Amino acid sequence: MMTKGIRYTGEFKRNTVFQVTDWSYSIKEVSGRLGVSTKSLYDWIKQFIKPESMRLKETDQALENSRLKVELARVTEERDILKRPQRT
């Protein structure tokens, strides 16, 4: 007779992965403490951890966003100066 697998919430999975990735607990330790198979834990890590190339791309986008915000502030200030009435 086969038993049904346990369904874990996304929050539980993220918290479990967080213990391995950010708190530096071993996979074996976390899986034993929480009663989760090591295979499931490895699968969750693959699911929640982004590849290096995607992290670099997001970093590049964040830098570009920061640069564009600074440029927008400068151009907005220039526009506001030009909108002011000219004194003669």
PDB file of N, CA and C in Angstrom:
ATOM      1  N   MET A   1       0.828  -1.170   0.000  1.00  0.00           N
ATOM      2  CA  MET A   1       0.000   0.000   0.000  1.00  0.00           C
ATOM      3  C   MET A   1       0.884   1.249   0.000  1.00  0.00           C
ATOM      4  N   MET A   2       0.570   2.209  -0.892  1.00  0.00           N
ATOM      5  CA  MET A   2       1.346   3.445  -0.974  1.00  0.00           C
ATOM      6  C   MET A   2       0.699   4.519  -0.108  1.00  0.00           C
ATOM      7  N   THR A   3       1.516   5.302   0.528  1.00  0.00           N
ATOM      8  CA  THR A   3       0.993   6.397   1.329  1.00  0.00           C
ATOM      9  C   THR A   3       1.071   7.679   0.522  1.00  0.00           C
ATOM     10  N   LYS A   4       0.166   8.595   0.812  1.00  0.00           N
ATOM     11  CA  LYS A   4       0.177   9.885   0.133  1.00  0.00           C
ATOM     12  C   LYS A   4       1.274  10.751   0.734  1.00  0.00           C
ATOM     13  N   GLY A   5       1.919  11.531  -0.126  1.00  0.00           N
ATOM     14  CA  GLY A   5       2.947  12.438   0.355  1.00  0.00           C
ATOM     15  C   GLY A   5       2.335  13.617   1.090  1.00  0.00           C
ATOM     16  N   ILE A   6       3.114  14.195   1.939  1.00  0.00           N
ATOM     17  CA  ILE A   6       2.672  15.362   2.696  1.00  0.00           C
ATOM     18  C   ILE A   6       2.853  16.592   1.815  1.00  0.00           C
ATOM     19  N   ARG A   7       1.857  17.469   1.799  1.00  0.00           N
ATOM     20  CA  ARG A   7       1.938  18.729   1.060  1.00  0.00           C
ATOM     21  C   ARG A   7       2.388  19.825   2.023  1.00  0.00           C
ATOM     22  N   TYR A   8       3.447  20.517   1.648  1.00  0.00           N
ATOM     23  CA  TYR A   8       3.958  21.610   2.471  1.00  0.00           C
ATOM     24  C   TYR A   8       3.615  22.936   1.802  1.00  0.00           C
ATOM     25  N   THR A   9       3.362  23.944   2.606  1.00  0.00           N
ATOM     26  CA  THR A   9       3.051  25.264   2.059  1.00  0.00           C
ATOM     27  C   THR A   9       4.310  25.898   1.487  1.00  0.00           C
ATOM     28  N   GLY A  10       4.118  26.859   0.615  1.00  0.00           N
ATOM     29  CA  GLY A  10       5.245  27.584   0.051  1.00  0.00           C
ATOM     30  C   GLY A  10       6.053  28.297   1.120  1.00  0.00           C
ATOM     31  N   GLU A  11       5.361  28.833   2.113  1.00  0.00           N
ATOM     32  CA  GLU A  11       6.045  29.527   3.205  1.00  0.00           C
ATOM     33  C   GLU A  11       6.939  28.567   3.986  1.00  0.00           C
ATOM     34  N   PHE A  12       6.430  27.365   4.264  1.00  0.00           N
ATOM     35  CA  PHE A  12       7.227  26.366   4.975  1.00  0.00           C
ATOM     36  C   PHE A  12       8.471  26.017   4.162  1.00  0.00           C
ATOM     37  N   LYS A  13       8.288  25.828   2.860  1.00  0.00           N
ATOM     38  CA  LYS A  13       9.418  25.480   1.992  1.00  0.00           C
ATOM     39  C   LYS A  13      10.462  26.595   1.988  1.00  0.00           C
ATOM     40  N   ARG A  14      10.007  27.849   1.826  1.00  0.00           N
ATOM     41  CA  ARG A  14      10.943  28.985   1.811  1.00  0.00           C
ATOM     42  C   ARG A  14      11.700  29.097   3.130  1.00  0.00           C
ATOM     43  N   ASN A  15      10.987  28.944   4.246  1.00  0.00           N
ATOM     44  CA  ASN A  15      11.641  29.022   5.555  1.00  0.00           C
ATOM     45  C   ASN A  15      12.659  27.905   5.738  1.00  0.00           C
ATOM     46  N   THR A  16      12.332  26.726   5.236  1.00  0.00           N
ATOM     47  CA  THR A  16      13.247  25.591   5.337  1.00  0.00           C
ATOM     48  C   THR A  16      14.503  25.844   4.510  1.00  0.00           C
ATOM     49  N   VAL A  17      14.320  26.327   3.287  1.00  0.00           N
ATOM     50  CA  VAL A  17      15.465  26.650   2.420  1.00  0.00           C
ATOM     51  C   VAL A  17      16.300  27.756   3.057  1.00  0.00           C
ATOM     52  N   PHE A  18      15.635  28.736   3.658  1.00  0.00           N
ATOM     53  CA  PHE A  18      16.319  29.843   4.313  1.00  0.00           C
ATOM     54  C   PHE A  18      17.256  29.337   5.411  1.00  0.00           C
ATOM     55  N   GLN A  19      16.844  28.314   6.141  1.00  0.00           N
ATOM     56  CA  GLN A  19      17.688  27.762   7.202  1.00  0.00           C
ATOM     57  C   GLN A  19      18.989  27.200   6.638  1.00  0.00           C
ATOM     58  N   VAL A  20      18.914  26.625   5.447  1.00  0.00           N
ATOM     59  CA  VAL A  20      20.109  26.047   4.823  1.00  0.00           C
ATOM     60  C   VAL A  20      20.965  27.141   4.195  1.00  0.00           C
ATOM     61  N   THR A  21      20.332  28.047   3.442  1.00  0.00           N
ATOM     62  CA  THR A  21      21.097  29.031   2.674  1.00  0.00           C
ATOM     63  C   THR A  21      21.597  30.196   3.513  1.00  0.00           C
ATOM     64  N   ASP A  22      20.778  30.703   4.422  1.00  0.00           N
ATOM     65  CA  ASP A  22      21.158  31.903   5.163  1.00  0.00           C
ATOM     66  C   ASP A  22      21.669  31.620   6.570  1.00  0.00           C
ATOM     67  N   TRP A  23      21.177  30.583   7.203  1.00  0.00           N
ATOM     68  CA  TRP A  23      21.612  30.268   8.556  1.00  0.00           C
ATOM     69  C   TRP A  23      22.701  29.215   8.575  1.00  0.00           C
ATOM     70  N   SER A  24      23.054  28.696   7.420  1.00  0.00           N
ATOM     71  CA  SER A  24      24.165  27.749   7.243  1.00  0.00           C
ATOM     72  C   SER A  24      23.992  26.436   8.004  1.00  0.00           C
ATOM     73  N   TYR A  25      22.756  26.012   8.208  1.00  0.00           N
ATOM     74  CA  TYR A  25      22.534  24.675   8.746  1.00  0.00           C
ATOM     75  C   TYR A  25      22.741  23.672   7.622  1.00  0.00           C
ATOM     76  N   SER A  26      23.154  22.462   7.959  1.00  0.00           N
ATOM     77  CA  SER A  26      23.334  21.440   6.929  1.00  0.00           C
ATOM     78  C   SER A  26      21.972  20.909   6.487  1.00  0.00           C
ATOM     79  N   ILE A  27      21.936  20.416   5.264  1.00  0.00           N
ATOM     80  CA  ILE A  27      20.695  19.857   4.730  1.00  0.00           C
ATOM     81  C   ILE A  27      20.252  18.669   5.572  1.00  0.00           C
ATOM     82  N   LYS A  28      21.202  17.850   5.957  1.00  0.00           N
ATOM     83  CA  LYS A  28      20.883  16.669   6.766  1.00  0.00           C
ATOM     84  C   LYS A  28      20.278  17.082   8.107  1.00  0.00           C
ATOM     85  N   GLU A  29      20.852  18.107   8.726  1.00  0.00           N
ATOM     86  CA  GLU A  29      20.363  18.573  10.024  1.00  0.00           C
ATOM     87  C   GLU A  29      18.934  19.117   9.919  1.00  0.00           C
ATOM     88  N   VAL A  30      18.690  19.956   8.914  1.00  0.00           N
ATOM     89  CA  VAL A  30      17.363  20.553   8.746  1.00  0.00           C
ATOM     90  C   VAL A  30      16.329  19.488   8.394  1.00  0.00           C
ATOM     91  N   SER A  31      16.690  18.589   7.486  1.00  0.00           N
ATOM     92  CA  SER A  31      15.727  17.557   7.085  1.00  0.00           C
ATOM     93  C   SER A  31      15.382  16.643   8.262  1.00  0.00           C
ATOM     94  N   GLY A  32      16.366  16.303   9.085  1.00  0.00           N
ATOM     95  CA  GLY A  32      16.103  15.465  10.248  1.00  0.00           C
ATOM     96  C   GLY A  32      15.257  16.169  11.287  1.00  0.00           C
ATOM     97  N   ARG A  33      15.551  17.442  11.523  1.00  0.00           N
ATOM     98  CA  ARG A  33      14.826  18.201  12.538  1.00  0.00           C
ATOM     99  C   ARG A  33      13.368  18.434  12.142  1.00  0.00           C
ATOM    100  N   LEU A  34      13.131  18.674  10.838  1.00  0.00           N
ATOM    101  CA  LEU A  34      11.776  18.987  10.386  1.00  0.00           C
ATOM    102  C   LEU A  34      11.026  17.790   9.808  1.00  0.00           C
ATOM    103  N   GLY A  35      11.712  16.662   9.676  1.00  0.00           N
ATOM    104  CA  GLY A  35      11.050  15.476   9.146  1.00  0.00           C
ATOM    105  C   GLY A  35      10.781  15.538   7.656  1.00  0.00           C
ATOM    106  N   VAL A  36      11.653  16.225   6.933  1.00  0.00           N
ATOM    107  CA  VAL A  36      11.530  16.372   5.480  1.00  0.00           C
ATOM    108  C   VAL A  36      12.658  15.577   4.848  1.00  0.00           C
ATOM    109  N   SER A  37      12.380  14.910   3.734  1.00  0.00           N
ATOM    110  CA  SER A  37      13.443  14.139   3.089  1.00  0.00           C
ATOM    111  C   SER A  37      14.497  15.081   2.509  1.00  0.00           C
ATOM    112  N   THR A  38      15.727  14.601   2.458  1.00  0.00           N
ATOM    113  CA  THR A  38      16.799  15.428   1.896  1.00  0.00           C
ATOM    114  C   THR A  38      16.540  15.703   0.420  1.00  0.00           C
ATOM    115  N   LYS A  39      15.940  14.745  -0.291  1.00  0.00           N
ATOM    116  CA  LYS A  39      15.614  14.959  -1.706  1.00  0.00           C
ATOM    117  C   LYS A  39      14.655  16.126  -1.862  1.00  0.00           C
ATOM    118  N   SER A  40      13.614  16.167  -1.022  1.00  0.00           N
ATOM    119  CA  SER A  40      12.659  17.280  -1.079  1.00  0.00           C
ATOM    120  C   SER A  40      13.366  18.598  -0.818  1.00  0.00           C
ATOM    121  N   LEU A  41      14.251  18.601   0.157  1.00  0.00           N
ATOM    122  CA  LEU A  41      14.967  19.823   0.503  1.00  0.00           C
ATOM    123  C   LEU A  41      15.858  20.291  -0.646  1.00  0.00           C
ATOM    124  N   TYR A  42      16.560  19.360  -1.299  1.00  0.00           N
ATOM    125  CA  TYR A  42      17.362  19.717  -2.469  1.00  0.00           C
ATOM    126  C   TYR A  42      16.477  20.279  -3.581  1.00  0.00           C
ATOM    127  N   ASP A  43      15.312  19.676  -3.791  1.00  0.00           N
ATOM    128  CA  ASP A  43      14.383  20.168  -4.817  1.00  0.00           C
ATOM    129  C   ASP A  43      13.906  21.576  -4.492  1.00  0.00           C
ATOM    130  N   TRP A  44      13.588  21.831  -3.230  1.00  0.00           N
ATOM    131  CA  TRP A  44      13.130  23.159  -2.832  1.00  0.00           C
ATOM    132  C   TRP A  44      14.230  24.196  -3.012  1.00  0.00           C
ATOM    133  N   ILE A  45      15.462  23.820  -2.710  1.00  0.00           N
ATOM    134  CA  ILE A  45      16.581  24.752  -2.885  1.00  0.00           C
ATOM    135  C   ILE A  45      16.706  25.125  -4.357  1.00  0.00           C
ATOM    136  N   LYS A  46      16.619  24.139  -5.245  1.00  0.00           N
ATOM    137  CA  LYS A  46      16.665  24.432  -6.684  1.00  0.00           C
ATOM    138  C   LYS A  46      15.519  25.345  -7.089  1.00  0.00           C
ATOM    139  N   GLN A  47      14.370  25.144  -6.482  1.00  0.00           N
ATOM    140  CA  GLN A  47      13.183  25.920  -6.818  1.00  0.00           C
ATOM    141  C   GLN A  47      13.308  27.376  -6.373  1.00  0.00           C
ATOM    142  N   PHE A  48      13.866  27.611  -5.202  1.00  0.00           N
ATOM    143  CA  PHE A  48      13.860  28.952  -4.635  1.00  0.00           C
ATOM    144  C   PHE A  48      15.144  29.747  -4.846  1.00  0.00           C
ATOM    145  N   ILE A  49      16.231  29.089  -5.171  1.00  0.00           N
ATOM    146  CA  ILE A  49      17.493  29.792  -5.372  1.00  0.00           C
ATOM    147  C   ILE A  49      17.653  30.088  -6.852  1.00  0.00           C
ATOM    148  N   LYS A  50      17.899  31.354  -7.161  1.00  0.00           N
ATOM    149  CA  LYS A  50      18.057  31.769  -8.550  1.00  0.00           C
ATOM    150  C   LYS A  50      19.474  31.476  -9.013  1.00  0.00           C
ATOM    151  N   PRO A  51      19.619  31.138 -10.288  1.00  0.00           N
ATOM    152  CA  PRO A  51      20.965  30.933 -10.822  1.00  0.00           C
ATOM    153  C   PRO A  51      21.777  32.229 -10.765  1.00  0.00           C
ATOM    154  N   GLU A  52      23.085  32.094 -10.730  1.00  0.00           N
ATOM    155  CA  GLU A  52      23.986  33.247 -10.635  1.00  0.00           C
ATOM    156  C   GLU A  52      23.728  34.251 -11.753  1.00  0.00           C
ATOM    157  N   SER A  53      23.494  33.773 -12.963  1.00  0.00           N
ATOM    158  CA  SER A  53      23.284  34.678 -14.093  1.00  0.00           C
ATOM    159  C   SER A  53      22.050  35.550 -13.883  1.00  0.00           C
ATOM    160  N   MET A  54      20.996  34.994 -13.282  1.00  0.00           N
ATOM    161  CA  MET A  54      19.791  35.786 -13.030  1.00  0.00           C
ATOM    162  C   MET A  54      20.034  36.812 -11.931  1.00  0.00           C
ATOM    163  N   ARG A  55      20.816  36.436 -10.914  1.00  0.00           N
ATOM    164  CA  ARG A  55      21.121  37.398  -9.845  1.00  0.00           C
ATOM    165  C   ARG A  55      21.933  38.552 -10.390  1.00  0.00           C
ATOM    166  N   LEU A  56      22.906  38.268 -11.278  1.00  0.00           N
ATOM    167  CA  LEU A  56      23.711  39.329 -11.871  1.00  0.00           C
ATOM    168  C   LEU A  56      22.847  40.237 -12.730  1.00  0.00           C
ATOM    169  N   LYS A  57      21.922  39.657 -13.474  1.00  0.00           N
ATOM    170  CA  LYS A  57      21.038  40.444 -14.326  1.00  0.00           C
ATOM    171  C   LYS A  57      20.196  41.385 -13.471  1.00  0.00           C
ATOM    172  N   GLU A  58      19.665  40.886 -12.350  1.00  0.00           N
ATOM    173  CA  GLU A  58      18.873  41.725 -11.458  1.00  0.00           C
ATOM    174  C   GLU A  58      19.720  42.836 -10.852  1.00  0.00           C
ATOM    175  N   THR A  59      20.977  42.549 -10.535  1.00  0.00           N
ATOM    176  CA  THR A  59      21.873  43.571 -10.002  1.00  0.00           C
ATOM    177  C   THR A  59      22.111  44.653 -11.043  1.00  0.00           C
ATOM    178  N   ASP A  60      22.342  44.250 -12.291  1.00  0.00           N
ATOM    179  CA  ASP A  60      22.529  45.215 -13.371  1.00  0.00           C
ATOM    180  C   ASP A  60      21.289  46.083 -13.542  1.00  0.00           C
ATOM    181  N   GLN A  61      20.120  45.488 -13.458  1.00  0.00           N
ATOM    182  CA  GLN A  61      18.877  46.244 -13.591  1.00  0.00           C
ATOM    183  C   GLN A  61      18.711  47.230 -12.441  1.00  0.00           C
ATOM    184  N   ALA A  62      19.069  46.829 -11.246  1.00  0.00           N
ATOM    185  CA  ALA A  62      18.959  47.718 -10.088  1.00  0.00           C
ATOM    186  C   ALA A  62      19.898  48.911 -10.238  1.00  0.00           C
ATOM    187  N   LEU A  63      21.114  48.658 -10.724  1.00  0.00           N
ATOM    188  CA  LEU A  63      22.054  49.756 -10.953  1.00  0.00           C
ATOM    189  C   LEU A  63      21.531  50.708 -12.023  1.00  0.00           C
ATOM    190  N   GLU A  64      20.983  50.162 -13.094  1.00  0.00           N
ATOM    191  CA  GLU A  64      20.419  50.988 -14.164  1.00  0.00           C
ATOM    192  C   GLU A  64      19.236  51.799 -13.647  1.00  0.00           C
ATOM    193  N   ASN A  65      18.386  51.188 -12.817  1.00  0.00           N
ATOM    194  CA  ASN A  65      17.261  51.919 -12.232  1.00  0.00           C
ATOM    195  C   ASN A  65      17.747  53.079 -11.370  1.00  0.00           C
ATOM    196  N   SER A  66      18.772  52.860 -10.579  1.00  0.00           N
ATOM    197  CA  SER A  66      19.324  53.925  -9.738  1.00  0.00           C
ATOM    198  C   SER A  66      19.871  55.059 -10.592  1.00  0.00           C
ATOM    199  N   ARG A  67      20.597  54.700 -11.641  1.00  0.00           N
ATOM    200  CA  ARG A  67      21.156  55.712 -12.537  1.00  0.00           C
ATOM    201  C   ARG A  67      20.041  56.521 -13.194  1.00  0.00           C
ATOM    202  N   LEU A  68      18.993  55.849 -13.635  1.00  0.00           N
ATOM    203  CA  LEU A  68      17.883  56.533 -14.297  1.00  0.00           C
ATOM    204  C   LEU A  68      17.118  57.435 -13.330  1.00  0.00           C
ATOM    205  N   LYS A  69      16.997  57.031 -12.071  1.00  0.00           N
ATOM    206  CA  LYS A  69      16.329  57.876 -11.080  1.00  0.00           C
ATOM    207  C   LYS A  69      17.102  59.166 -10.853  1.00  0.00           C
ATOM    208  N   VAL A  70      18.427  59.060 -10.790  1.00  0.00           N
ATOM    209  CA  VAL A  70      19.262  60.250 -10.615  1.00  0.00           C
ATOM    210  C   VAL A  70      19.113  61.163 -11.827  1.00  0.00           C
ATOM    211  N   GLU A  71      19.153  60.581 -13.011  1.00  0.00           N
ATOM    212  CA  GLU A  71      19.013  61.377 -14.237  1.00  0.00           C
ATOM    213  C   GLU A  71      17.632  62.032 -14.304  1.00  0.00           C
ATOM    214  N   LEU A  72      16.590  61.313 -13.922  1.00  0.00           N
ATOM    215  CA  LEU A  72      15.243  61.872 -13.922  1.00  0.00           C
ATOM    216  C   LEU A  72      15.144  63.054 -12.960  1.00  0.00           C
ATOM    217  N   ALA A  73      15.744  62.938 -11.792  1.00  0.00           N
ATOM    218  CA  ALA A  73      15.722  64.035 -10.823  1.00  0.00           C
ATOM    219  C   ALA A  73      16.428  65.262 -11.394  1.00  0.00           C
ATOM    220  N   ARG A  74      17.560  65.050 -12.074  1.00  0.00           N
ATOM    221  CA  ARG A  74      18.302  66.161 -12.673  1.00  0.00           C
ATOM    222  C   ARG A  74      17.474  66.838 -13.762  1.00  0.00           C
ATOM    223  N   VAL A  75      16.887  66.065 -14.645  1.00  0.00           N
ATOM    224  CA  VAL A  75      16.102  66.617 -15.749  1.00  0.00           C
ATOM    225  C   VAL A  75      14.849  67.312 -15.224  1.00  0.00           C
ATOM    226  N   THR A  76      14.226  66.760 -14.192  1.00  0.00           N
ATOM    227  CA  THR A  76      13.046  67.387 -13.594  1.00  0.00           C
ATOM    228  C   THR A  76      13.414  68.737 -12.995  1.00  0.00           C
ATOM    229  N   GLU A  77      14.555  68.805 -12.336  1.00  0.00           N
ATOM    230  CA  GLU A  77      15.007  70.077 -11.769  1.00  0.00           C
ATOM    231  C   GLU A  77      15.276  71.091 -12.871  1.00  0.00           C
ATOM    232  N   GLU A  78      15.922  70.667 -13.949  1.00  0.00           N
ATOM    233  CA  GLU A  78      16.173  71.562 -15.084  1.00  0.00           C
ATOM    234  C   GLU A  78      14.858  72.081 -15.657  1.00  0.00           C
ATOM    235  N   ARG A  79      13.880  71.204 -15.810  1.00  0.00           N
ATOM    236  CA  ARG A  79      12.579  71.599 -16.342  1.00  0.00           C
ATOM    237  C   ARG A  79      11.918  72.623 -15.431  1.00  0.00           C
ATOM    238  N   ASP A  80      11.969  72.379 -14.118  1.00  0.00           N
ATOM    239  CA  ASP A  80      11.352  73.300 -13.171  1.00  0.00           C
ATOM    240  C   ASP A  80      12.020  74.669 -13.222  1.00  0.00           C
ATOM    241  N   ILE A  81      13.326  74.693 -13.398  1.00  0.00           N
ATOM    242  CA  ILE A  81      14.045  75.966 -13.512  1.00  0.00           C
ATOM    243  C   ILE A  81      13.586  76.705 -14.759  1.00  0.00           C
ATOM    244  N   LEU A  82      13.446  76.004 -15.857  1.00  0.00           N
ATOM    245  CA  LEU A  82      13.025  76.637 -17.109  1.00  0.00           C
ATOM    246  C   LEU A  82      11.570  77.096 -17.062  1.00  0.00           C
ATOM    247  N   LYS A  83      10.742  76.489 -16.232  1.00  0.00           N
ATOM    248  CA  LYS A  83       9.339  76.876 -16.111  1.00  0.00           C
ATOM    249  C   LYS A  83       9.162  78.148 -15.288  1.00  0.00           C
ATOM    250  N   ARG A  84      10.123  78.473 -14.464  1.00  0.00           N
ATOM    251  CA  ARG A  84      10.012  79.658 -13.609  1.00  0.00           C
ATOM    252  C   ARG A  84       9.952  80.910 -14.487  1.00  0.00           C
ATOM    253  N   PRO A  85       9.198  81.898 -14.027  1.00  0.00           N
ATOM    254  CA  PRO A  85       9.135  83.150 -14.817  1.00  0.00           C
ATOM    255  C   PRO A  85      10.518  83.794 -14.895  1.00  0.00           C
ATOM    256  N   GLN A  86      10.833  84.284 -16.069  1.00  0.00           N
ATOM    257  CA  GLN A  86      12.124  84.939 -16.275  1.00  0.00           C
ATOM    258  C   GLN A  86      12.046  86.381 -15.781  1.00  0.00           C
ATOM    259  N   ARG A  87      13.016  86.792 -15.017  1.00  0.00           N
ATOM    260  CA  ARG A  87      13.084  88.180 -14.545  1.00  0.00           C
ATOM    261  C   ARG A  87      13.844  89.001 -15.573  1.00  0.00           C
ATOM    262  N   THR A  88      13.365  90.153 -15.807  1.00  0.00           N
ATOM    263  CA  THR A  88      14.050  91.018 -16.782  1.00  0.00           C
ATOM    264  C   THR A  88      14.694  92.198 -16.152  1.00  0.00           C
TER     265      THR A  88
END
